[in-house]
mmCIF file with all atom_site columns, C-alpha atoms in Angstrom:
data_model
loop_
_atom_site.group_PDB
_atom_site.id
_atom_site.type_symbol
_atom_site.label_atom_id
_atom_site.label_alt_id
_atom_site.label_comp_id
_atom_site.label_asym_id
_atom_site.label_entity_id
_atom_site.label_seq_id
_atom_site.pdbx_PDB_ins_code
_atom_site.Cartn_x
_atom_site.Cartn_y
_atom_site.Cartn_z
_atom_site.occupancy
_atom_site.B_iso_or_equiv
_atom_site.pdbx_formal_charge
_atom_site.auth_seq_id
_atom_site.auth_comp_id
_atom_site.auth_asym_id
_atom_site.auth_atom_id
_atom_site.pdbx_PDB_model_num
ATOM 1  C CA . GLU J 1 1  ? 0.028  0.012   0.003   1.00 70.00 ? 1  GLU J CA 1
ATOM 2  C CA . THR J 1 2  ? 2.830  2.426   0.654   1.00 90.00 ? 2  THR J CA 1
ATOM 3  C CA . LEU J 1 3  ? 4.160  1.965   -2.915  1.00 92.00 ? 3  LEU J CA 1
ATOM 4  C CA . ILE J 1 4  ? 0.803  2.736   -4.419  1.00 93.00 ? 4  ILE J CA 1
ATOM 5  C CA . ASP J 1 5  ? 0.510  5.874   -2.229  1.00 93.00 ? 5  ASP J CA 1
ATOM 6  C CA . TYR J 1 6  ? 3.935  6.953   -3.418  1.00 92.00 ? 6  TYR J CA 1
ATOM 7  C CA . LEU J 1 7  ? 3.123  6.306   -7.082  1.00 94.00 ? 7  LEU J CA 1
ATOM 8  C CA . SER J 1 8  ? -0.146 8.229   -6.879  1.00 92.00 ? 8  SER J CA 1
ATOM 9  C CA . GLY J 1 9  ? 1.899  11.402  -6.646  1.00 93.00 ? 9  GLY J CA 1
ATOM 10 C CA . ALA J 1 10 ? 3.236  10.897  -10.137 1.00 95.00 ? 10 ALA J CA 1
ATOM 11 C CA . ASP J 1 11 ? 1.714  12.192  -13.365 1.00 95.00 ? 11 ASP J CA 1
ATOM 12 C CA . VAL J 1 12 ? 2.303  9.077   -15.410 1.00 96.00 ? 12 VAL J CA 1
ATOM 13 C CA . GLY J 1 13 ? 3.901  5.575   -15.224 1.00 96.00 ? 13 GLY J CA 1
ATOM 14 C CA . LEU J 1 14 ? 6.565  4.599   -17.672 1.00 93.00 ? 14 LEU J CA 1
ATOM 15 C CA . PHE J 1 15 ? 7.809  1.146   -18.610 1.00 92.00 ? 15 PHE J CA 1
ATOM 16 C CA . GLN J 1 16 ? 10.079 0.493   -21.662 1.00 89.00 ? 16 GLN J CA 1
ATOM 17 C CA . ALA J 1 17 ? 11.740 -2.881  -21.737 1.00 82.00 ? 17 ALA J CA 1
ATOM 18 C CA . ASP J 1 18 ? 14.926 -3.158  -23.864 1.00 76.00 ? 18 ASP J CA 1
ATOM 19 C CA . GLY J 1 19 ? 13.283 -5.838  -26.012 1.00 69.00 ? 19 GLY J CA 1
ATOM 20 C CA . THR J 1 20 ? 16.497 -7.809  -26.582 1.00 78.00 ? 20 THR J CA 1
ATOM 21 C CA . SER J 1 21 ? 15.032 -11.093 -25.681 1.00 87.00 ? 21 SER J CA 1
ATOM 22 C CA . LEU J 1 22 ? 11.592 -12.758 -26.225 1.00 89.00 ? 22 LEU J CA 1
ATOM 23 C CA . ASN J 1 23 ? 11.087 -12.709 -22.551 1.00 88.00 ? 23 ASN J CA 1
ATOM 24 C CA . TYR J 1 24 ? 11.175 -8.863  -22.466 1.00 85.00 ? 24 TYR J CA 1
ATOM 25 C CA . ARG J 1 25 ? 9.230  -8.659  -25.769 1.00 86.00 ? 25 ARG J CA 1
ATOM 26 C CA . TYR J 1 26 ? 6.275  -10.524 -24.382 1.00 90.00 ? 26 TYR J CA 1
ATOM 27 C CA . SER J 1 27 ? 6.419  -9.374  -20.754 1.00 90.00 ? 27 SER J CA 1
ATOM 28 C CA . LEU J 1 28 ? 3.668  -7.671  -18.761 1.00 92.00 ? 28 LEU J CA 1
ATOM 29 C CA . PRO J 1 29 ? 5.442  -6.720  -15.616 1.00 93.00 ? 29 PRO J CA 1
ATOM 30 C CA . ASN J 1 30 ? 3.797  -6.134  -12.166 1.00 95.00 ? 30 ASN J CA 1
ATOM 31 C CA . LYS J 1 31 ? 5.021  -2.459  -12.368 1.00 95.00 ? 31 LYS J CA 1
ATOM 32 C CA . VAL J 1 32 ? 2.322  -1.702  -14.986 1.00 95.00 ? 32 VAL J CA 1
ATOM 33 C CA . PHE J 1 33 ? -0.376 -3.039  -12.622 1.00 95.00 ? 33 PHE J CA 1
ATOM 34 C CA . GLU J 1 34 ? 1.040  -0.973  -9.806  1.00 96.00 ? 34 GLU J CA 1
ATOM 35 C CA . TYR J 1 35 ? 0.770  2.102   -11.892 1.00 96.00 ? 35 TYR J CA 1
ATOM 36 C CA . ALA J 1 36 ? -2.826 1.229   -12.705 1.00 95.00 ? 36 ALA J CA 1
ATOM 37 C CA . ALA J 1 37 ? -3.574 0.652   -9.095  1.00 95.00 ? 37 ALA J CA 1
ATOM 38 C CA . ALA J 1 38 ? -2.219 4.121   -8.302  1.00 96.00 ? 38 ALA J CA 1
ATOM 39 C CA . GLY J 1 39 ? -4.632 5.542   -10.934 1.00 95.00 ? 39 GLY J CA 1
ATOM 40 C CA . LEU J 1 40 ? -1.815 6.510   -13.400 1.00 96.00 ? 40 LEU J CA 1
ATOM 41 C CA . ALA J 1 41 ? -1.929 6.516   -17.191 1.00 96.00 ? 41 ALA J CA 1
ATOM 42 C CA . VAL J 1 42 ? 0.935  4.587   -18.592 1.00 97.00 ? 42 VAL J CA 1
ATOM 43 C CA . ILE J 1 43 ? 3.442  5.043   -21.318 1.00 95.00 ? 43 ILE J CA 1
ATOM 44 C CA . VAL J 1 44 ? 4.706  1.598   -22.327 1.00 94.00 ? 44 VAL J CA 1
ATOM 45 C CA . GLY J 1 45 ? 6.765  -0.159  -25.005 1.00 91.00 ? 45 GLY J CA 1
ATOM 46 C CA . ASP J 1 46 ? 5.157  -1.680  -28.016 1.00 89.00 ? 46 ASP J CA 1
ATOM 47 C CA . GLY J 1 47 ? 5.290  -5.377  -26.963 1.00 91.00 ? 47 GLY J CA 1
ATOM 48 C CA . PRO J 1 48 ? 2.130  -7.344  -27.692 1.00 93.00 ? 48 PRO J CA 1
ATOM 49 C CA . GLU J 1 49 ? 1.102  -7.779  -24.083 1.00 94.00 ? 49 GLU J CA 1
ATOM 50 C CA . LEU J 1 50 ? 1.754  -4.134  -23.310 1.00 94.00 ? 50 LEU J CA 1
ATOM 51 C CA . LYS J 1 51 ? -0.282 -3.030  -26.264 1.00 95.00 ? 51 LYS J CA 1
ATOM 52 C CA . ALA J 1 52 ? -3.111 -5.300  -25.332 1.00 96.00 ? 52 ALA J CA 1
ATOM 53 C CA . PHE J 1 53 ? -3.141 -3.942  -21.732 1.00 96.00 ? 53 PHE J CA 1
ATOM 54 C CA . VAL J 1 54 ? -3.398 -0.365  -22.928 1.00 96.00 ? 54 VAL J CA 1
ATOM 55 C CA . ALA J 1 55 ? -5.961 -1.235  -25.576 1.00 96.00 ? 55 ALA J CA 1
ATOM 56 C CA . GLU J 1 56 ? -8.264 -3.058  -23.056 1.00 96.00 ? 56 GLU J CA 1
ATOM 57 C CA . SER J 1 57 ? -7.757 -0.695  -20.152 1.00 94.00 ? 57 SER J CA 1
ATOM 58 C CA . GLY J 1 58 ? -7.705 2.607   -22.015 1.00 94.00 ? 58 GLY J CA 1
ATOM 59 C CA . ARG J 1 59 ? -4.992 3.759   -19.527 1.00 92.00 ? 59 ARG J CA 1
ATOM 60 C CA . GLY J 1 60 ? -2.300 5.209   -21.735 1.00 95.00 ? 60 GLY J CA 1
ATOM 61 C CA . TRP J 1 61 ? -0.128 4.974   -24.733 1.00 95.00 ? 61 TRP J CA 1
ATOM 62 C CA . THR J 1 62 ? 2.431  2.625   -26.409 1.00 94.00 ? 62 THR J CA 1
ATOM 63 C CA . ILE J 1 63 ? 5.630  3.948   -27.970 1.00 91.00 ? 63 ILE J CA 1
ATOM 64 C CA . SER J 1 64 ? 8.403  2.469   -30.099 1.00 87.00 ? 64 SER J CA 1
ATOM 65 C CA . LYS J 1 65 ? 11.794 1.940   -28.592 1.00 80.00 ? 65 LYS J CA 1
ATOM 66 C CA . ASP J 1 66 ? 13.456 5.278   -29.596 1.00 78.00 ? 66 ASP J CA 1
ATOM 67 C CA . VAL J 1 67 ? 13.907 8.557   -27.844 1.00 78.00 ? 67 VAL J CA 1
ATOM 68 C CA . ALA J 1 68 ? 11.976 10.523  -30.429 1.00 82.00 ? 68 ALA J CA 1
ATOM 69 C CA . ALA J 1 69 ? 8.889  8.422   -29.675 1.00 77.00 ? 69 ALA J CA 1
ATOM 70 C CA . LEU J 1 70 ? 9.136  9.293   -25.936 1.00 75.00 ? 70 LEU J CA 1
ATOM 71 C CA . VAL J 1 71 ? 9.605  13.049  -26.575 1.00 78.00 ? 71 VAL J CA 1
#
């Protein structure tokens, strides 16, 4: 509960895996659910599970793995 309280002070949650392995490419980490529990929108990488989470929850955006996409 303390983590969720701390996160709720943020504007957005960010998760971008490096995508160098299939494990990272298909991951849906707990961090994304912690952001959601804190009421945050998320900016996440474009892995299939992360895309599905954003599409189903309507909680944010997916971006490609380059700096320009984040900016």
